[in-house]
mmCIF file of C-alpha atoms in Angstrom:
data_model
loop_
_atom_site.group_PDB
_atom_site.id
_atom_site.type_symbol
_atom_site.label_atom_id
_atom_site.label_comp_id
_atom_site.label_asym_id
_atom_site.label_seq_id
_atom_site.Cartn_x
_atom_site.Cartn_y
_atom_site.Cartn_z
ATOM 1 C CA UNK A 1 -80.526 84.926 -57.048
ATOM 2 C CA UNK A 2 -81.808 81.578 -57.018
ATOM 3 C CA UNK A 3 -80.933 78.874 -59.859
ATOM 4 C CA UNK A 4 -81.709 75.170 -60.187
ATOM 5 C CA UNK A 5 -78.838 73.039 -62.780
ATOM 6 C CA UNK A 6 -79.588 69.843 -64.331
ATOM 7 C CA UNK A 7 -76.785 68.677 -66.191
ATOM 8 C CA UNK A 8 -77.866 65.836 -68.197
ATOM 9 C CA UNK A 9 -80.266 66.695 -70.853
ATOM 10 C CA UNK A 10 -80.878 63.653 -71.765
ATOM 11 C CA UNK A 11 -80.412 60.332 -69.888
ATOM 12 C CA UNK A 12 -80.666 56.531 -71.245
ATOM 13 C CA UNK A 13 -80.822 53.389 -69.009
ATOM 14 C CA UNK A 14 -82.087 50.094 -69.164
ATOM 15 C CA UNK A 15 -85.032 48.607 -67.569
ATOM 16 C CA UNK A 16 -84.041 47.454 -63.905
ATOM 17 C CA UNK A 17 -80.550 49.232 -63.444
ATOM 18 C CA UNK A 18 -80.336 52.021 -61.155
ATOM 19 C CA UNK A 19 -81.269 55.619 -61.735
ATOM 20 C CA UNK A 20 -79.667 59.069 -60.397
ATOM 21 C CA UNK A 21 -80.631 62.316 -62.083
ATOM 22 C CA UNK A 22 -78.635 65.213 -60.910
ATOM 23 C CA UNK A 23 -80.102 68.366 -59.259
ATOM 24 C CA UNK A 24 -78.134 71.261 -58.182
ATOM 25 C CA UNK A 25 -79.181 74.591 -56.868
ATOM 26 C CA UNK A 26 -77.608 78.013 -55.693
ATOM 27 C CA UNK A 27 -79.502 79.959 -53.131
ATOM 28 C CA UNK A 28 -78.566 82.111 -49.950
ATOM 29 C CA UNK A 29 -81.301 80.842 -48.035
ATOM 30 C CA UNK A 30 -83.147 77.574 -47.008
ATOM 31 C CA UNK A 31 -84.850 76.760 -50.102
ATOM 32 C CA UNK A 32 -87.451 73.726 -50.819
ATOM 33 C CA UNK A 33 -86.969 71.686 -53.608
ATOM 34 C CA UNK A 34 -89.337 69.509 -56.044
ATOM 35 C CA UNK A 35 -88.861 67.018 -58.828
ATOM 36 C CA UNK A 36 -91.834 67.064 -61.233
ATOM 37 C CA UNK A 37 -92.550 64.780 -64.136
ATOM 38 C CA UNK A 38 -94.111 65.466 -67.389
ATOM 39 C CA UNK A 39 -95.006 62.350 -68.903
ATOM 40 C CA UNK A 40 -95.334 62.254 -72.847
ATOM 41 C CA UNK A 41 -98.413 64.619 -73.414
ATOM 42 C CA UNK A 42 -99.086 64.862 -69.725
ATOM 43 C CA UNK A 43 -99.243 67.819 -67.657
ATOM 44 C CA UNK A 44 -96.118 68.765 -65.795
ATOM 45 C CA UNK A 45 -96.714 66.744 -61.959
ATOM 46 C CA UNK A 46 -95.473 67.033 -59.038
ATOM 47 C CA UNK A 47 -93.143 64.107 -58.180
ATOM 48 C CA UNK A 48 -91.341 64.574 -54.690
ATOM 49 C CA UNK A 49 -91.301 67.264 -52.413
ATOM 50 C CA UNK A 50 -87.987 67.553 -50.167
ATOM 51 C CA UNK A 51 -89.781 68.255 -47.079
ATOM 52 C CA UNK A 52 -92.454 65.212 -47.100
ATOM 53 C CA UNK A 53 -89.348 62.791 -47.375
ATOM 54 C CA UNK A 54 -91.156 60.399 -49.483
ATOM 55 C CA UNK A 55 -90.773 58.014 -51.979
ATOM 56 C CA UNK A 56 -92.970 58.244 -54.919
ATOM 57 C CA UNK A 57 -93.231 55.025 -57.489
ATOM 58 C CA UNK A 58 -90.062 54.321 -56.242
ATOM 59 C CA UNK A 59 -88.072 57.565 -56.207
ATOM 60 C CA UNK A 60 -86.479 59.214 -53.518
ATOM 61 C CA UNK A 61 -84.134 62.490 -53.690
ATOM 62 C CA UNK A 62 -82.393 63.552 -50.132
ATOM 63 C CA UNK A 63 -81.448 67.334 -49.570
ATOM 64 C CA UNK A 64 -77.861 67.945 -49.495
ATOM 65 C CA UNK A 65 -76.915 71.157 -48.506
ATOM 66 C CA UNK A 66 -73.444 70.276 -47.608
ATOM 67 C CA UNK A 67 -72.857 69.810 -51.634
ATOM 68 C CA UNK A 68 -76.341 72.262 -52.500
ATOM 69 C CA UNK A 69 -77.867 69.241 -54.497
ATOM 70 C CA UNK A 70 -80.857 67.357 -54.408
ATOM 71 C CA UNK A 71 -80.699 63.791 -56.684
ATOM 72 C CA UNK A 72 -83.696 62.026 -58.007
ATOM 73 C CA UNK A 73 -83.126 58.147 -57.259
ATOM 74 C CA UNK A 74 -84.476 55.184 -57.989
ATOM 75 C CA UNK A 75 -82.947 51.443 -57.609
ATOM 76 C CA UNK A 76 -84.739 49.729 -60.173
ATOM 77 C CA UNK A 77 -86.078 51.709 -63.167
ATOM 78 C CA UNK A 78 -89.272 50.869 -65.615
ATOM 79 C CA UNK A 79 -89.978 51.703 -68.737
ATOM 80 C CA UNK A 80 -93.229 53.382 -67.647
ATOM 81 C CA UNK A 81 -90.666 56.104 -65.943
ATOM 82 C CA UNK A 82 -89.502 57.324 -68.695
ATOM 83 C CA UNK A 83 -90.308 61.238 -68.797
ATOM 84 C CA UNK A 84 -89.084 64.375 -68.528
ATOM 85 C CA UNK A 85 -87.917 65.294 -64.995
ATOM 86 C CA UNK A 86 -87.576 68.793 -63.882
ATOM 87 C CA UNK A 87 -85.753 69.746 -60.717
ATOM 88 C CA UNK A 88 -87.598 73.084 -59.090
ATOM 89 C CA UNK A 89 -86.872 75.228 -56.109
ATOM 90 C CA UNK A 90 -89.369 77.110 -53.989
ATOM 91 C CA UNK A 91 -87.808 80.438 -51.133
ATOM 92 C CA UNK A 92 -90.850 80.337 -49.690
ATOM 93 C CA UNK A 93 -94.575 79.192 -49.293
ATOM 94 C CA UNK A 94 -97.171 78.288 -51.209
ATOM 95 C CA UNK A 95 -97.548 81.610 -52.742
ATOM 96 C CA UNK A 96 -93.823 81.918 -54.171
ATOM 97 C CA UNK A 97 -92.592 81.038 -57.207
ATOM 98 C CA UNK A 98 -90.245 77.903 -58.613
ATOM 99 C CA UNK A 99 -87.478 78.031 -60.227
ATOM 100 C CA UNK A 100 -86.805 75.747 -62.476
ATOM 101 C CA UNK A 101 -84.011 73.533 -63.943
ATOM 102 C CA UNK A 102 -83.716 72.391 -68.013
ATOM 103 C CA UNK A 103 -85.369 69.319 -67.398
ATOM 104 C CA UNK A 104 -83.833 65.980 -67.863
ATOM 105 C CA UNK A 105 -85.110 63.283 -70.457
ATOM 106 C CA UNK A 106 -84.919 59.808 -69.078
ATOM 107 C CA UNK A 107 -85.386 56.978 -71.657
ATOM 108 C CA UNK A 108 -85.818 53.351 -69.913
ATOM 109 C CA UNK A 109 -84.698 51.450 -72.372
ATOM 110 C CA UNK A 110 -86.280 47.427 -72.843
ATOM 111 C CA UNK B 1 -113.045 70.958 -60.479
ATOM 112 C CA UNK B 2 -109.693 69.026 -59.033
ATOM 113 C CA UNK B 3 -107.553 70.234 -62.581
ATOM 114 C CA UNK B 4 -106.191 73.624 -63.809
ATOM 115 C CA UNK B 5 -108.050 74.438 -66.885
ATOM 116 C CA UNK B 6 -106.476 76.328 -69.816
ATOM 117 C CA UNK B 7 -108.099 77.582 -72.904
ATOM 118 C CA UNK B 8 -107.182 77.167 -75.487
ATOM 119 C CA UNK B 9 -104.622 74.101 -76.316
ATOM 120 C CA UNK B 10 -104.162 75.776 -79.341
ATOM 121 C CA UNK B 11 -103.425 79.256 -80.320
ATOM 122 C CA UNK B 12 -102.290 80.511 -83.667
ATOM 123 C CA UNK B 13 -101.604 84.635 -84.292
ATOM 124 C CA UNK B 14 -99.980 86.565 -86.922
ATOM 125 C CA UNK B 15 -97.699 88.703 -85.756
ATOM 126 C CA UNK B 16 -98.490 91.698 -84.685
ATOM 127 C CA UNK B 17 -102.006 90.488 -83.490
ATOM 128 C CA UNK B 18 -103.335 90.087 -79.899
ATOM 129 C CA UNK B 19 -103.174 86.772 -77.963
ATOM 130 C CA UNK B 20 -105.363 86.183 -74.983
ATOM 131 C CA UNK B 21 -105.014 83.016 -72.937
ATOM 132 C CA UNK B 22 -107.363 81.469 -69.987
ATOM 133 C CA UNK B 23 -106.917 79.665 -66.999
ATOM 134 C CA UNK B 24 -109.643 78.933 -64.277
ATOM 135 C CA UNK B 25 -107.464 77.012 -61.080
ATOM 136 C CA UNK B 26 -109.028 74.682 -58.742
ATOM 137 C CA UNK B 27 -111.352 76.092 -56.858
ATOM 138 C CA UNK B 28 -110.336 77.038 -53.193
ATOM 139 C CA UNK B 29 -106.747 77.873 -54.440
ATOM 140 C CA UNK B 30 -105.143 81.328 -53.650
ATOM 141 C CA UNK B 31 -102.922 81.373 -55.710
ATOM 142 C CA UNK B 32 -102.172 81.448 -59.596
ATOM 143 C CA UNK B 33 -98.702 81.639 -61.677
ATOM 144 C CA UNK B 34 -97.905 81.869 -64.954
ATOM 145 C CA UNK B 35 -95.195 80.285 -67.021
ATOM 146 C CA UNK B 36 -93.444 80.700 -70.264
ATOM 147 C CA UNK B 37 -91.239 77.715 -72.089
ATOM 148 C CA UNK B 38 -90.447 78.449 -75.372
ATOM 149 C CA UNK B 39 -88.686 75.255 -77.131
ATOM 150 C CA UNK B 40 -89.498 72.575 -74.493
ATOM 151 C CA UNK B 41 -86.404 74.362 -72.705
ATOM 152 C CA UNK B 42 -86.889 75.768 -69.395
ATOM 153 C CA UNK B 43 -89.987 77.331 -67.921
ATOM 154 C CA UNK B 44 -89.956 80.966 -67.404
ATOM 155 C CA UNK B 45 -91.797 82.272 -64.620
ATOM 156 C CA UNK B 46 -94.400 85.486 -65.725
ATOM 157 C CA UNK B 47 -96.238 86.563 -62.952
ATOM 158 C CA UNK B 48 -97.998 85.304 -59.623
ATOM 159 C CA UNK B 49 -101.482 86.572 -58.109
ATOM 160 C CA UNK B 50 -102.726 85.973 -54.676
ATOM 161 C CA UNK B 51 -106.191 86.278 -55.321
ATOM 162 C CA UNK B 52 -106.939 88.904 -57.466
ATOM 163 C CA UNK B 53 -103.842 90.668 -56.655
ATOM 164 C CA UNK B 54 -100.719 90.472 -58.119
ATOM 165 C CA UNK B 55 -98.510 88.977 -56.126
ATOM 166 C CA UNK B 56 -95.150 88.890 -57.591
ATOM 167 C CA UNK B 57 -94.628 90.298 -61.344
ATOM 168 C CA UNK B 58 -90.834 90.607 -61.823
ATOM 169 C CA UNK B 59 -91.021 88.076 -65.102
ATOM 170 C CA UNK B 60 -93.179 90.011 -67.160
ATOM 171 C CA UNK B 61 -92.286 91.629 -69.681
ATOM 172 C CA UNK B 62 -94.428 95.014 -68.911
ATOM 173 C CA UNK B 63 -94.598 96.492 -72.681
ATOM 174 C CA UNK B 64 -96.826 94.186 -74.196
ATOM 175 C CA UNK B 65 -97.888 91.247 -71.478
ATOM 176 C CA UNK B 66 -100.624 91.845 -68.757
ATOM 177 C CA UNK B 67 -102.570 89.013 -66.626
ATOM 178 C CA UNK B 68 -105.384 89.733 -64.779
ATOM 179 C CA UNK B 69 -107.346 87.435 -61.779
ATOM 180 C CA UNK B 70 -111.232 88.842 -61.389
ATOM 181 C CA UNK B 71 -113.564 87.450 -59.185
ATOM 182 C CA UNK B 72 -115.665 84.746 -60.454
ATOM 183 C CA UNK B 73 -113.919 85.001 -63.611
ATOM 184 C CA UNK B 74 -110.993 82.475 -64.828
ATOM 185 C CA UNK B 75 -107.735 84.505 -65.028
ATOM 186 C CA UNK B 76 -106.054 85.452 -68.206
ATOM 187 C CA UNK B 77 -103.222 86.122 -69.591
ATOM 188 C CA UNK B 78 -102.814 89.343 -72.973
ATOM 189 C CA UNK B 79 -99.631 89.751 -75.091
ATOM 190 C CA UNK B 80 -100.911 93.050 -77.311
ATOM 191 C CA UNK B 81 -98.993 92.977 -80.657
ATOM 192 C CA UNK B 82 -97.056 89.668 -80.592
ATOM 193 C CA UNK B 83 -94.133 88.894 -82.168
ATOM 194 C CA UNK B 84 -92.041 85.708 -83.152
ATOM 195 C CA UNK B 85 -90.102 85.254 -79.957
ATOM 196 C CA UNK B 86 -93.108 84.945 -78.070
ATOM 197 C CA UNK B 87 -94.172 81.669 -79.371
ATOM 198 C CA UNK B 88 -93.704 79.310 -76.679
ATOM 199 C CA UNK B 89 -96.247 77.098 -74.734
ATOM 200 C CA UNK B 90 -97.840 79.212 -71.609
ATOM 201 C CA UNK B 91 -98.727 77.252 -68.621
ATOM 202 C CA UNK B 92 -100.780 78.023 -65.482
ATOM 203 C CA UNK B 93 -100.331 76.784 -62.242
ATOM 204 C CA UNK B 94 -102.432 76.857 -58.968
ATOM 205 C CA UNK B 95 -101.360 75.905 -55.096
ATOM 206 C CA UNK B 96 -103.584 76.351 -51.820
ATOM 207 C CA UNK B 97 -103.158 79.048 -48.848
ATOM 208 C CA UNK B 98 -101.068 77.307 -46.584
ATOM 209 C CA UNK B 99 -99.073 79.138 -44.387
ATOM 210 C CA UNK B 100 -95.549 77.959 -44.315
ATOM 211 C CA UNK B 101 -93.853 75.201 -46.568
ATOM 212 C CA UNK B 102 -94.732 75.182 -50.621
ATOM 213 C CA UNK B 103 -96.875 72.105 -51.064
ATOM 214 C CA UNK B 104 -95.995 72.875 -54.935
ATOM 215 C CA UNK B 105 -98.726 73.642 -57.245
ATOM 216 C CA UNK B 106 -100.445 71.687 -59.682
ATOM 217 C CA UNK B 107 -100.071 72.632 -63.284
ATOM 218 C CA UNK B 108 -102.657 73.152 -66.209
ATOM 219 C CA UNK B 109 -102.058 71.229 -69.862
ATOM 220 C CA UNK B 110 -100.856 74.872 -71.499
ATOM 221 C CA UNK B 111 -101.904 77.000 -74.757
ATOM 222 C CA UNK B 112 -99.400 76.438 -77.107
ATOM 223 C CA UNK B 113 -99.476 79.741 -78.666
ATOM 224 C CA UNK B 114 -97.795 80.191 -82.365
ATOM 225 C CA UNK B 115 -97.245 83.546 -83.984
ATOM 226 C CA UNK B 116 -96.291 83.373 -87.310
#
């Protein structure tokens, strides 16, 4: 069975310090994993992608599977970033499903 | 169009009542999903088509829930006789044939459905 854990619910910074949200994941196989963003009243986006190893307004996460996790980071945050991130793993292609983590509310504080 | 569309935003049934939800993907995708959250908590994953076939249906739950994906049609989603627990907001999702990697899919706004 495949499960994603996010174990801040909700996360607080202030604008310009640094920024990790925590992904963790259990699965047998070689899984893909996504960050999304849902901004407030926005649809659900996708943020990252593991396996285009890009950074996206500023946020990179890096595959671990030594320690199965897969971090959300950026150096410098902004107020426009705060959001709900969710953390989401894939077994397979386009056609499979995601699994999802709780989601992790990040407040950029001024 | 380049966006999932789902209709409606809203949805309001008594209980016991039918719900039926809609969601046309972007055109040239394969494949559709459905998702449940219920409290802004975690999304529940329903059922997948490829096509108009089902592709994957292990989330539903068969008594009362059925989803269908016609041709030239958007797809949809039925809870027959609804009940409380069911109120949650319903999102669709679509994402292109590509063979290998998951280029993830891109999401609809939901149906917030609310059965009171």
């Amino acid at each position: 069975a495949q499960r994603v854990t996010q174990p801040e619910k909700l996360l607080s910074v202030f604008k310009g310090a640094p920024v990790e949200l925590k992904c963790n994941y259990s699965y047998s196989g070689s899984p893909e994993l996504f960050w999304y963003v849902q901004y407030s009243r926005q649809r659900l986006q996708l943020l990252l992608r593991h396996i285009s190893r890009e950074s996206i307004k500023g946020f990179t996460a890096d595959l671990n599977k030594g320690e199965t996790s897969f971090h959300l980071k950026k150096p410098f945050a902004q107020e426009e970033d705060s959001a709900m991130y969710y953390c989401a793993l894939s077994s397979g292609g386009s056609n499979y499903k995601l699994t999802f983590g709780k989601g992790t509310l990040l407040t950029v504080n001024p | 169009g380049e966006e999932v569309a789902q209709t409606p935003k809203h949805l309001v049934r008594g209980e016991g009542q039918k719900a039926k939800l809609y969601c046309a993907p972007i055109k040239g995708h394969s494949y559709v999903f459905w998702y449940q959250q219920v409290l802004k908590n975690e999304f529940k994953f329903l059922i997948s088509f490829q096509n108009e076939n089902v592709f994957d249906e292990t989330g539903m739950p068969k008594e009362r829930f059925s989803a269908k994906c016609l041709p030239n049609s958007p797809c949809s989603l039925e809870i027959q006789a609804t009940k409380l627990e069911d109120s949650a907001v319903y999102f669709c999702a679509s994402s292109q044939s590509i063979q290998g990697s998951n280029y993830g899919y891109t999401f609809g706004s939901g149906t917030r459905l609310t059965v009171v």
